[in-house]
Short mmCIF file of C-alpha atoms in Angstrom, two decimals:
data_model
loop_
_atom_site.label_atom_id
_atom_site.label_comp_id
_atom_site.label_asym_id
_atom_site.label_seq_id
_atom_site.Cartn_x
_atom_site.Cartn_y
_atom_site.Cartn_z
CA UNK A 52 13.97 -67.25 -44.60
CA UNK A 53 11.06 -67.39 -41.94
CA UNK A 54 7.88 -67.46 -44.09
CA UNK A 55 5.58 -67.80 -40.74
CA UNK A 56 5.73 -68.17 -36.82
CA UNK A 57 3.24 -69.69 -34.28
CA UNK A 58 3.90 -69.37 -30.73
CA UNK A 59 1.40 -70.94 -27.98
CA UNK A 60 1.47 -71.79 -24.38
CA UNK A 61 2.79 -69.17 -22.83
CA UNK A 62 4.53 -69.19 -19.07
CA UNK A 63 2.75 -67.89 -15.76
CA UNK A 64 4.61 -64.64 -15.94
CA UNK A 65 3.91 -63.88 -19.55
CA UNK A 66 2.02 -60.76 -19.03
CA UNK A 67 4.60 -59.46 -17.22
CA UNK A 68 7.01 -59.86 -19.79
CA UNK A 69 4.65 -58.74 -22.82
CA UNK A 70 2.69 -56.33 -20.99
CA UNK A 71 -0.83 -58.04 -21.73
CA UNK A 72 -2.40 -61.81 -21.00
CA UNK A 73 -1.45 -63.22 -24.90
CA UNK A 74 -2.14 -66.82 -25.31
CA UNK A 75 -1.43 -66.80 -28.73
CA UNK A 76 0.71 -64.89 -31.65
CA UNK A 77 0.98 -65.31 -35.04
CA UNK A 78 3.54 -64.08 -37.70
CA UNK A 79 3.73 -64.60 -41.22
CA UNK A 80 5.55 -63.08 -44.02
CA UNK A 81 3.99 -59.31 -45.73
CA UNK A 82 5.06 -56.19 -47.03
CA UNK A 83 4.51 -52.53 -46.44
CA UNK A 84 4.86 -48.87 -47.53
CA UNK A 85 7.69 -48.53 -44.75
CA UNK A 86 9.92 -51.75 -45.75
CA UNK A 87 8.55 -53.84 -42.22
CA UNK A 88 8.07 -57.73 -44.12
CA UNK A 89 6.39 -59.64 -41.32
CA UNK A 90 2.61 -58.79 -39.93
CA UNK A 91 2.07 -60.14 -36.40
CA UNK A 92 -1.11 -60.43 -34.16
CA UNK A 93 -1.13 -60.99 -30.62
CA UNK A 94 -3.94 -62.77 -29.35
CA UNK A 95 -5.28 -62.23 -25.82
CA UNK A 96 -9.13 -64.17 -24.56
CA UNK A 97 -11.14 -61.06 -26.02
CA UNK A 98 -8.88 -59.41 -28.30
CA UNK A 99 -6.14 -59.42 -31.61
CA UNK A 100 -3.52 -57.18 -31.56
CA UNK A 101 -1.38 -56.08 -34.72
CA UNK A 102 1.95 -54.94 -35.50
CA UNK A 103 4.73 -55.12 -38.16
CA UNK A 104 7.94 -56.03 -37.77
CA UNK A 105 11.23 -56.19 -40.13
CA UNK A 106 13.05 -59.35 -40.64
CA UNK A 107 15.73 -58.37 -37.84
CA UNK A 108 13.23 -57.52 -35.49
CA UNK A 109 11.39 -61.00 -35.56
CA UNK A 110 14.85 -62.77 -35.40
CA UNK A 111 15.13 -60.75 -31.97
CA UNK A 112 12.02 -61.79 -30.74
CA UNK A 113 12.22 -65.20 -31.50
CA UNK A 114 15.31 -65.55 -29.89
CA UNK A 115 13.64 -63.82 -27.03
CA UNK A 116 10.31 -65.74 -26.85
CA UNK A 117 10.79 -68.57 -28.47
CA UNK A 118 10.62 -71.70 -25.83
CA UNK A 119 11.03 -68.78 -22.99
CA UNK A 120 7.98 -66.82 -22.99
CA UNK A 121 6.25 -69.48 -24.52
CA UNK A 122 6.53 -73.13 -24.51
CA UNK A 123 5.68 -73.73 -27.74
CA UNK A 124 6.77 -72.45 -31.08
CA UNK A 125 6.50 -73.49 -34.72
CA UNK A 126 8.69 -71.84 -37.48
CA UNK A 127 8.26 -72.20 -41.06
CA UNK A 128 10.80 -71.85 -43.38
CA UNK A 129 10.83 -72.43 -47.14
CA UNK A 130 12.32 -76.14 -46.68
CA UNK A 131 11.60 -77.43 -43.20
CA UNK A 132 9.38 -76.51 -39.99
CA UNK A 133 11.10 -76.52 -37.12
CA UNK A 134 9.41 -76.76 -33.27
CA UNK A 135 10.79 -75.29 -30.49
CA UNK A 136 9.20 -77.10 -27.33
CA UNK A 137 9.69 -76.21 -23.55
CA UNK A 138 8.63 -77.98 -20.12
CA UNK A 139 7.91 -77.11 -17.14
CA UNK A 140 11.72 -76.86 -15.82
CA UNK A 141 12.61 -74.54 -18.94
CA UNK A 142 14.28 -77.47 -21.11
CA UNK A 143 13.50 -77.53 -24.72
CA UNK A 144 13.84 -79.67 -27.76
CA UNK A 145 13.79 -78.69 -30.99
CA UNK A 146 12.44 -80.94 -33.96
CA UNK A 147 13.01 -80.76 -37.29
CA UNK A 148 11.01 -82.30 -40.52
CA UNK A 149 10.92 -81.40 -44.07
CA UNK A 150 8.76 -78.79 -45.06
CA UNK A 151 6.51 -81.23 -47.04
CA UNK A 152 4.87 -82.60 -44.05
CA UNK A 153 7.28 -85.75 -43.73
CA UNK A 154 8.40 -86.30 -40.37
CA UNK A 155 12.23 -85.82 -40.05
CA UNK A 156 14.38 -88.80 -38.44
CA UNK A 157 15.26 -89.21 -35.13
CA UNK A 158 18.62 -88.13 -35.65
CA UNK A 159 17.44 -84.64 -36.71
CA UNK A 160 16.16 -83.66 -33.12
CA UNK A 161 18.45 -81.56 -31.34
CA UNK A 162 18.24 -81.37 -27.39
CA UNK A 163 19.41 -78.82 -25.31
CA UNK A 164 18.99 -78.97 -21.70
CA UNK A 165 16.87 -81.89 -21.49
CA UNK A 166 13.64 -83.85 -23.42
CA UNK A 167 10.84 -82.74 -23.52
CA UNK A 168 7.42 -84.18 -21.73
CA UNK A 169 6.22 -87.09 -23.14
CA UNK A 170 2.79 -85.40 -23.47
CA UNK A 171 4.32 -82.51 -25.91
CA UNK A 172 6.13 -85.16 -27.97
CA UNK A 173 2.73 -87.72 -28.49
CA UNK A 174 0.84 -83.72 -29.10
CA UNK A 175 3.93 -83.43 -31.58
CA UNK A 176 3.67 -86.49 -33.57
CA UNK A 177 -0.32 -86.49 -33.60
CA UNK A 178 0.28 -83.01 -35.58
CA UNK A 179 3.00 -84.53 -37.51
CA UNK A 180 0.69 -87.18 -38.56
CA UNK A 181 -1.97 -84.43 -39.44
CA UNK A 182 0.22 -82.77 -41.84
CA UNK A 183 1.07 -85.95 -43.32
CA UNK A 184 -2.37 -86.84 -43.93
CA UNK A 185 -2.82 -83.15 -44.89
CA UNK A 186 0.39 -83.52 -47.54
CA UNK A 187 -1.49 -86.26 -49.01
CA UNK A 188 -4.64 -84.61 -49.30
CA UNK A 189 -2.90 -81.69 -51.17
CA UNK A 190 -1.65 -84.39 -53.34
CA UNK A 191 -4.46 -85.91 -54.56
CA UNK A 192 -6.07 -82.35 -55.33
CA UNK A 193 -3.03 -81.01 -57.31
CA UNK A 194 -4.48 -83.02 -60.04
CA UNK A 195 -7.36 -80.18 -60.65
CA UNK A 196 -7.90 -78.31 -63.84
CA UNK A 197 -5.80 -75.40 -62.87
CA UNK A 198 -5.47 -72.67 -65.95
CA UNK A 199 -1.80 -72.68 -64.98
CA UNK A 200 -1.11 -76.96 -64.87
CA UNK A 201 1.73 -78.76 -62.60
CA UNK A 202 4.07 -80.41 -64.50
CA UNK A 203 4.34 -77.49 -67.56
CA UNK A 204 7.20 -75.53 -66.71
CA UNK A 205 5.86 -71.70 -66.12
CA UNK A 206 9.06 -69.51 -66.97
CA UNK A 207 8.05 -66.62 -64.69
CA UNK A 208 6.73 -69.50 -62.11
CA UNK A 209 10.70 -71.25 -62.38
CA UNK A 210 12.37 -67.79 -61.96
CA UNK A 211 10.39 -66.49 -58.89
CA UNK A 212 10.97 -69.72 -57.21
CA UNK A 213 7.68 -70.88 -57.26
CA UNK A 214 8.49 -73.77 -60.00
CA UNK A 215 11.16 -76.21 -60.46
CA UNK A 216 12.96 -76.29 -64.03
CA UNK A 217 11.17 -79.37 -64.36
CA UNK A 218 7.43 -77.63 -64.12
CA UNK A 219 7.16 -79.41 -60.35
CA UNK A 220 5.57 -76.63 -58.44
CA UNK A 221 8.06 -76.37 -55.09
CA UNK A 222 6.35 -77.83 -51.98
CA UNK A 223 7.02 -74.71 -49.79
CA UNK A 224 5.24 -72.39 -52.88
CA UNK A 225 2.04 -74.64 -53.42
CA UNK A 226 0.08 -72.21 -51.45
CA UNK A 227 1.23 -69.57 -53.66
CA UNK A 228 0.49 -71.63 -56.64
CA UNK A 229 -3.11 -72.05 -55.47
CA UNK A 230 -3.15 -68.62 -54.83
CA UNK A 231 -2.15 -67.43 -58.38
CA UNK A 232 -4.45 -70.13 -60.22
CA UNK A 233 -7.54 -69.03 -58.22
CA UNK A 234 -6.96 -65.28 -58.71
CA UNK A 235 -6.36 -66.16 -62.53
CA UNK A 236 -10.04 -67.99 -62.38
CA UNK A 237 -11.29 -64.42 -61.68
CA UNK A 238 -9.56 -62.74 -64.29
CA UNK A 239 -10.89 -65.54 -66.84
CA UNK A 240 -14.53 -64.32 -65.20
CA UNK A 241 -14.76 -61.15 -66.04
CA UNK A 242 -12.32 -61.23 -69.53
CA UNK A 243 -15.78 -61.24 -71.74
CA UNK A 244 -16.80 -58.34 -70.49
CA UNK A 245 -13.83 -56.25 -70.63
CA UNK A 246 -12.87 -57.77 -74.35
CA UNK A 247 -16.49 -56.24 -75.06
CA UNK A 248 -15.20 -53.09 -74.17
CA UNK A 249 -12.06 -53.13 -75.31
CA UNK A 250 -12.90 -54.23 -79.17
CA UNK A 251 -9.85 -55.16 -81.33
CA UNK A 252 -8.12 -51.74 -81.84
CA UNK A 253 -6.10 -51.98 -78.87
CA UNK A 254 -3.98 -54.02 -76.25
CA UNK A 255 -6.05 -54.61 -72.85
CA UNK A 256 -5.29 -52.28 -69.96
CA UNK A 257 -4.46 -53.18 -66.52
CA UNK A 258 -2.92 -51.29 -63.52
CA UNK A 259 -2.00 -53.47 -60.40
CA UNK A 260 -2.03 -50.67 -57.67
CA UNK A 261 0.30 -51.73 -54.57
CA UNK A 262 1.54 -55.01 -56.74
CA UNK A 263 4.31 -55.83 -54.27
CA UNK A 264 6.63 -58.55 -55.31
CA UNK A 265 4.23 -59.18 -58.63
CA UNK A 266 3.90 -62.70 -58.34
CA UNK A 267 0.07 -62.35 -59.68
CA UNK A 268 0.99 -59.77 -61.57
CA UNK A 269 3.24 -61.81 -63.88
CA UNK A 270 0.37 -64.53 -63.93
CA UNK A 271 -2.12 -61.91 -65.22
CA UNK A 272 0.65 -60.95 -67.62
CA UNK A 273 1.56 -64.83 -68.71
CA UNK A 274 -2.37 -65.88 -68.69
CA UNK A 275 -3.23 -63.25 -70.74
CA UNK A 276 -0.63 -63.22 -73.64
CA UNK A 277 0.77 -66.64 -73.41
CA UNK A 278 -2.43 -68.40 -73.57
CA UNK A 279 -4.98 -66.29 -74.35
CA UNK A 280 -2.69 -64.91 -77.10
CA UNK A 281 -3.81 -61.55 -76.38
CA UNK A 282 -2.16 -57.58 -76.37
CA UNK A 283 -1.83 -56.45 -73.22
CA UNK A 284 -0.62 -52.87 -71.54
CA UNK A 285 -0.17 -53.96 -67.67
CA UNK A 286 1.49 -51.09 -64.92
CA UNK A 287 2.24 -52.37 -61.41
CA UNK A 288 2.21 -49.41 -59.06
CA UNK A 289 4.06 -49.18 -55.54
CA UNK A 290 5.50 -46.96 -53.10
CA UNK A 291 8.74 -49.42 -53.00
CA UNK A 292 11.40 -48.69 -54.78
CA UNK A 293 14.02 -51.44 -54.29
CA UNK A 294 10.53 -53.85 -55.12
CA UNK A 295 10.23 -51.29 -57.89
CA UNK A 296 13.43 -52.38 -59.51
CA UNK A 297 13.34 -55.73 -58.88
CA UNK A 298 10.14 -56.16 -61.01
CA UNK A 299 11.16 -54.27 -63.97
CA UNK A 300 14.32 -56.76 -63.74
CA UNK A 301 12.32 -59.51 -63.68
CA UNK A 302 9.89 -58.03 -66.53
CA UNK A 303 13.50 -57.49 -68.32
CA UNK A 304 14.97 -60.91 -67.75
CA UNK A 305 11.64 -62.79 -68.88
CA UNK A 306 11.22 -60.27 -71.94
CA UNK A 307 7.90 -59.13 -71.28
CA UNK A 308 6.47 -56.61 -73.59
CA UNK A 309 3.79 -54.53 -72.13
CA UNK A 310 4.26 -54.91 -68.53
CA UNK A 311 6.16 -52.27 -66.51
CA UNK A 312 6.44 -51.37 -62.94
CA UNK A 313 6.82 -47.73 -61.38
CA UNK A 314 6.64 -46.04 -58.08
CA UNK A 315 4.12 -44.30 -57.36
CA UNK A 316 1.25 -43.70 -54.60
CA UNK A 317 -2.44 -44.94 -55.49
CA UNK A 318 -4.19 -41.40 -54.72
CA UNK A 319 -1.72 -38.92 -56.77
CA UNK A 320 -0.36 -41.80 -59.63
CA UNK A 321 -1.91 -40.74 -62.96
CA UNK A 322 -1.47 -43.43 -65.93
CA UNK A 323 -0.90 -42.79 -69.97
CA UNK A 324 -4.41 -44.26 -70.41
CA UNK A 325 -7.52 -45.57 -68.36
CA UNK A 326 -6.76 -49.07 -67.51
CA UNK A 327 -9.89 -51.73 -68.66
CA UNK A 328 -9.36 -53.53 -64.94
CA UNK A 329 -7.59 -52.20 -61.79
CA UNK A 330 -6.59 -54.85 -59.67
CA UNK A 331 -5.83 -54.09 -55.78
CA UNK A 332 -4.25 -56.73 -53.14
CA UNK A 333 -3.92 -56.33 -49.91
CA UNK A 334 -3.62 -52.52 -49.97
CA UNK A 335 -3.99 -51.38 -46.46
CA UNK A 336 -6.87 -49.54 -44.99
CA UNK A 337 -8.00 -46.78 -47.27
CA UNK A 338 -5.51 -47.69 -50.21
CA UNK A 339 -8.11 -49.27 -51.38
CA UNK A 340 -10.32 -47.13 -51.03
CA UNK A 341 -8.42 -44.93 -53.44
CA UNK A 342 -8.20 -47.59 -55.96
CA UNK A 343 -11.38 -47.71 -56.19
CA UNK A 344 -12.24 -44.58 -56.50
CA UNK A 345 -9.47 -44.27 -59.37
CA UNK A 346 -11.32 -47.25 -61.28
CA UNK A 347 -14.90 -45.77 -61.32
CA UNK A 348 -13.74 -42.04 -62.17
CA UNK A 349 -11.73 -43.68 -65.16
CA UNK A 350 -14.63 -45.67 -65.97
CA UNK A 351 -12.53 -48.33 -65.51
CA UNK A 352 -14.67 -51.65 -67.11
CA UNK A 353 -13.50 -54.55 -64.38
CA UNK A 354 -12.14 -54.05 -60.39
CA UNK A 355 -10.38 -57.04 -58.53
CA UNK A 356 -9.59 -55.79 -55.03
CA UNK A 357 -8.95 -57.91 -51.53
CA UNK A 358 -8.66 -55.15 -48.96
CA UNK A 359 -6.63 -55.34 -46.14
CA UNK A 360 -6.00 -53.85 -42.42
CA UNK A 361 -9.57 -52.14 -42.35
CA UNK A 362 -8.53 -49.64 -39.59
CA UNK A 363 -10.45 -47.01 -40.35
CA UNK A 364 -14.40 -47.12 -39.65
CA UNK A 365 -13.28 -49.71 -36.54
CA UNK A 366 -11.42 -46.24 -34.84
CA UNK A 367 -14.08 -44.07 -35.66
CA UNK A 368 -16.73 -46.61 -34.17
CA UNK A 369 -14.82 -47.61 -30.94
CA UNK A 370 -14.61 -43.40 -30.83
CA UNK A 371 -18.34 -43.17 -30.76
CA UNK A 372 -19.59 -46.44 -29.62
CA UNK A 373 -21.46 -44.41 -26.87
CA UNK A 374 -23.39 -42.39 -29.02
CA UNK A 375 -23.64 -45.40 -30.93
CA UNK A 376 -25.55 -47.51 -28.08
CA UNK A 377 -27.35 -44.71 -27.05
CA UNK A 378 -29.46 -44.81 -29.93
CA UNK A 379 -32.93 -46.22 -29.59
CA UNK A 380 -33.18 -50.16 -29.73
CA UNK A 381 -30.06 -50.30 -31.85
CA UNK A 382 -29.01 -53.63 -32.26
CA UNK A 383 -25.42 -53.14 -33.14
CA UNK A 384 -24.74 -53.61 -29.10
CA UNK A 385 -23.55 -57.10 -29.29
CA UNK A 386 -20.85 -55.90 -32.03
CA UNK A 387 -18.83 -53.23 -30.33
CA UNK A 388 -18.82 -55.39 -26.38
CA UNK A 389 -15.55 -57.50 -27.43
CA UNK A 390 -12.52 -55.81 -29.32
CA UNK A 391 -11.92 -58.70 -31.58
CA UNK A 392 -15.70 -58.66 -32.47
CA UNK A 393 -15.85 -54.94 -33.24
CA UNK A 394 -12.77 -55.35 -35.24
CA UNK A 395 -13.60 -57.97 -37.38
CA UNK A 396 -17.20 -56.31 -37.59
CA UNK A 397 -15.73 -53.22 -38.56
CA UNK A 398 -14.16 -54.91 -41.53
CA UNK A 399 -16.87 -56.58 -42.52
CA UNK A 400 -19.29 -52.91 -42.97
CA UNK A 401 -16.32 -51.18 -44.41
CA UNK A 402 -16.06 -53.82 -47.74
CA UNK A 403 -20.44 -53.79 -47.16
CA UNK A 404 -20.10 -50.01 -47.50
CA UNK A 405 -17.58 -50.33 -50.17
CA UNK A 406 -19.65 -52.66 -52.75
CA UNK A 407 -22.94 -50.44 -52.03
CA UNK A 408 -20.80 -47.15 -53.47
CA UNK A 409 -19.95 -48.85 -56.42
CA UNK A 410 -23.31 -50.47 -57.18
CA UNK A 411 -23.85 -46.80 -56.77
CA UNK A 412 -21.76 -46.15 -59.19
CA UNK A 413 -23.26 -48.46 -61.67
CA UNK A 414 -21.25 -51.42 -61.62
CA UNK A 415 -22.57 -55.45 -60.66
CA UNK A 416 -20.75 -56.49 -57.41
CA UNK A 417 -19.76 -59.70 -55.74
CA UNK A 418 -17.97 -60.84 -52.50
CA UNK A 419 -16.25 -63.75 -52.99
CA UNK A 420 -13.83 -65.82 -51.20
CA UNK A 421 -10.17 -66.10 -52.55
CA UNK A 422 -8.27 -68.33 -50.98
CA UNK A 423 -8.73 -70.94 -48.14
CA UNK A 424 -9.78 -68.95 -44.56
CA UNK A 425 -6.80 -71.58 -43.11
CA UNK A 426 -4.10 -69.51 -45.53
CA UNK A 427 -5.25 -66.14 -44.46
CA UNK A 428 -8.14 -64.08 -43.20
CA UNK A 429 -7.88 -61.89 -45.80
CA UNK A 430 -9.50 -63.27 -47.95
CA UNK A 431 -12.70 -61.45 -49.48
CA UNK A 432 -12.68 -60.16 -52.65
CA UNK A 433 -14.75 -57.59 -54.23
CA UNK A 434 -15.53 -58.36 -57.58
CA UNK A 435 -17.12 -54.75 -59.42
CA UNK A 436 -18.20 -55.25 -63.31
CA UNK A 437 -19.42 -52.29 -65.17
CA UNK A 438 -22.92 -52.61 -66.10
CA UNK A 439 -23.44 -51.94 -69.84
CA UNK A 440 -25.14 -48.82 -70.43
CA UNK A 441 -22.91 -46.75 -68.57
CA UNK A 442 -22.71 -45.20 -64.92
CA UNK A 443 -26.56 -45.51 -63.57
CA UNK A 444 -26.33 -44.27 -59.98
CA UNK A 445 -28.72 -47.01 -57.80
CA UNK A 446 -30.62 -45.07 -55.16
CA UNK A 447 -30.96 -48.08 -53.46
CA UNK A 448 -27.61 -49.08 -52.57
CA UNK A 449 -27.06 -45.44 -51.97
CA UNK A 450 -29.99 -45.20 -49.39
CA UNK A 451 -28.57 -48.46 -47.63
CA UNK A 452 -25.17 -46.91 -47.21
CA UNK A 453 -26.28 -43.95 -45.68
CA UNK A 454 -28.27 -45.63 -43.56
CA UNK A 455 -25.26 -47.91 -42.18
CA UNK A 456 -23.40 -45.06 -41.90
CA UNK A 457 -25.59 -43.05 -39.77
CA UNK A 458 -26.38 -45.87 -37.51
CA UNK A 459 -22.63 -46.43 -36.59
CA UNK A 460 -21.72 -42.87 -37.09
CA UNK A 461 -19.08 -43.29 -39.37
CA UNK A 462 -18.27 -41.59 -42.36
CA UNK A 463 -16.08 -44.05 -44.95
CA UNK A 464 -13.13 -42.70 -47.04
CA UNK A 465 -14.49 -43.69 -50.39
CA UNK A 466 -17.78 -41.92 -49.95
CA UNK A 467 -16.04 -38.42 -49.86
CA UNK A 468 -13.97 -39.50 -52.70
CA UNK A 469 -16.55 -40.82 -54.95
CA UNK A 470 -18.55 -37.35 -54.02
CA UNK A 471 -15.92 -35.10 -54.92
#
């Protein structure tokens, strides 16, 4: 399986064949309401352009684009990389090395039509070097203090393919490891507090809304009752229900107590009992925006959310950017010139917006980073703690929203929901 694609150089007639000037796309692996599992974006100079694919449609364009349309393309799989390179004359040579950053041997290259410039090979085996020296790096730093440790087999980690039988975390999954240690660091953060809450009468409640695949949620799960040794009630919601199934199997197979999956959309889903912490990955645009809105109208103690595919206030600004310039001496002017800019600018006041309403709301707020921006770009995380006390509304964040939102004439999802 194709966990990510990066294609590069493209040909003089590229644009004719695409339908814009992209020097640039990138593909990695993802999941959606409507079953598509890769997310792509199409770089031009100025711009980033998104779309979704299925598993068969990227195998079509690969085969299409792939040393064609342009020159240069690296596949990852779960056990090797492979690089597709093309001259000048159209000939292309594919190499082959272990997904580990090793280079492969000779023997593994396989020509066809020709070799490739001697330029492209010295470009490939300076990057072949880099990963090597990157490989090592990553070795040396597996040795942290993660709250999940290499080398003690994880049974959840061993059945989702993450972990080796022997506890050896499996080179194409470190990543992922990383990934499910660092998210575990923020559950650890805020576990006072919600224990506070909580007291002893009762397990700890968590609802993962949009948990996907589950990989974290099974951490959460595993952290929380295998080594914390505590009673836990966890639901992972999503609108998938072959994913649906697949969890509960898993849950079944592992014998975990307490944690069940169901399908279910984020704004209509209604749970036995108000979890302590709602937890939100990667749900798209205003998913999240309905998650959080769940957690503070269930007074919900702890929120964990990385948004995702902020679409919404970047359409409604591109819609008014006029008005929006015409204002006097407004100095958003150098934000909404380039599409990438306004995009990413976009997403950037939609999570502001979104930590103002709930230090509205009465809960302490941070932005922090979750993984490495050279994994993924999404990678911001709200962090929302309930203040004790209860729900204190903060004028102050409230008067700063309102005054972002005038200013780029937008009005945000979450505000209407949080005022309803």
């Amino acid at each position: 399986m194709i966990l990510s694609a990066t294609l590069s150089k493209p040909v003089k007639n590229a644009e004719n064949i695409l339908g814009r000037p992209y020097r640039r796309i990138k593909i990695r692996t993802g999941s959606s309401a409507s079953g598509h599992t890769y997310f792509a974006e199409f770089f031009t100079d100025k711009q980033a352009f998104h779309e979704q694919m299925t598993e068969e449609q990227l195998s079509a364009f690969l085969k299409k684009h792939a040393g064609k349309t342009f020159r240069n393309c690296v596949e990852r799989t779960e056990t090797e990389e492979i690089t597709i390179l093309a001259n000048k004359k159209g000939e292309t040579t594919t190499l082959r090395k272990p997904a580990v950053g090793i280079a492969a041997p000779a023997a593994d290259r396989e020509n066809s039509g020709g070799t490739a410039p001697a330029a492209d090979e010295l470009f490939q085996r300076r990057d072949s070097a880099a990963a090597c020296l990157r490989a090592e790096s990553a070795g040396f730093n597996r040795i942290k203090n993660y709250l999940l440790p290499e080398g003690t087999p994880v049974p959840f980690l061993v059945l989702l393919g993450v972990m080796t039988p022997e506890g050896k975390v499996v080179a194409a999954k470190y990543d992922k490891f990383r990934q499910i240690n660092r998210f575990l660091e923020f559950i650890d953060d805020v576990l006072p507090d919600v224990q506070k809450s909580v007291g002893n009468g009762r397990p700890l409640r968590i609802a993962d809304f949009g948990c996907g695949k589950s990989y974290l949620t099974f951490a959460v799960y595993y952290y929380l009752t295998k080594i914390k040794k505590l009673a836990v009630e966890i639901t992972g919601l999503d609108l998938k229900k072959d994913v649906i199934d697949y969890c509960n199997k898993t849950a079944e197979q592992l014998g975990c107590s307490g944690l069940t999956f169901a399908v279910g959309n984020i704004a209509e889903y209604a749970y036995e009992h108000d979890p302590d912490i709602v937890v939100t990955l990667h749900a798209c645009d205003t998913a999240t925006d309905y998650a959080l809105d769940y957690a503070v109208k269930h007074n919900c103690t702890a929120i964990l959310s990385v948004p995702c595919c902020q679409h919404e206030l970047n359409s409604q600004i591109t819609e008014n950017k006029a008005a929006i310039l015409s204002g006097a001496d407004t100095p958003f002017a150098p934000f909404l010139k380039y599409g990438i800019i306004r995009e990413r600018f976009a997403a950037l006041a939609t999570d502001a917006l979104r930590a103002e309403y709930l230090e509205n709301a009465g809960y302490g707020v941070q932005m922090l980073e979750f993984i490495d921006m050279e994994h993924t770009p999404k990678n911001l995380l709200i962090r929302a703690v309930k203040k004790s006390g209860g729900i204190t509304e903060n004028g102050t964040a409230l008067h700063e929203a309102e005054r972002l939102t005038a200013a780029l004439r937008v009005s945000p999802t979450l505000r209407g929901l949080l005022q309803d």
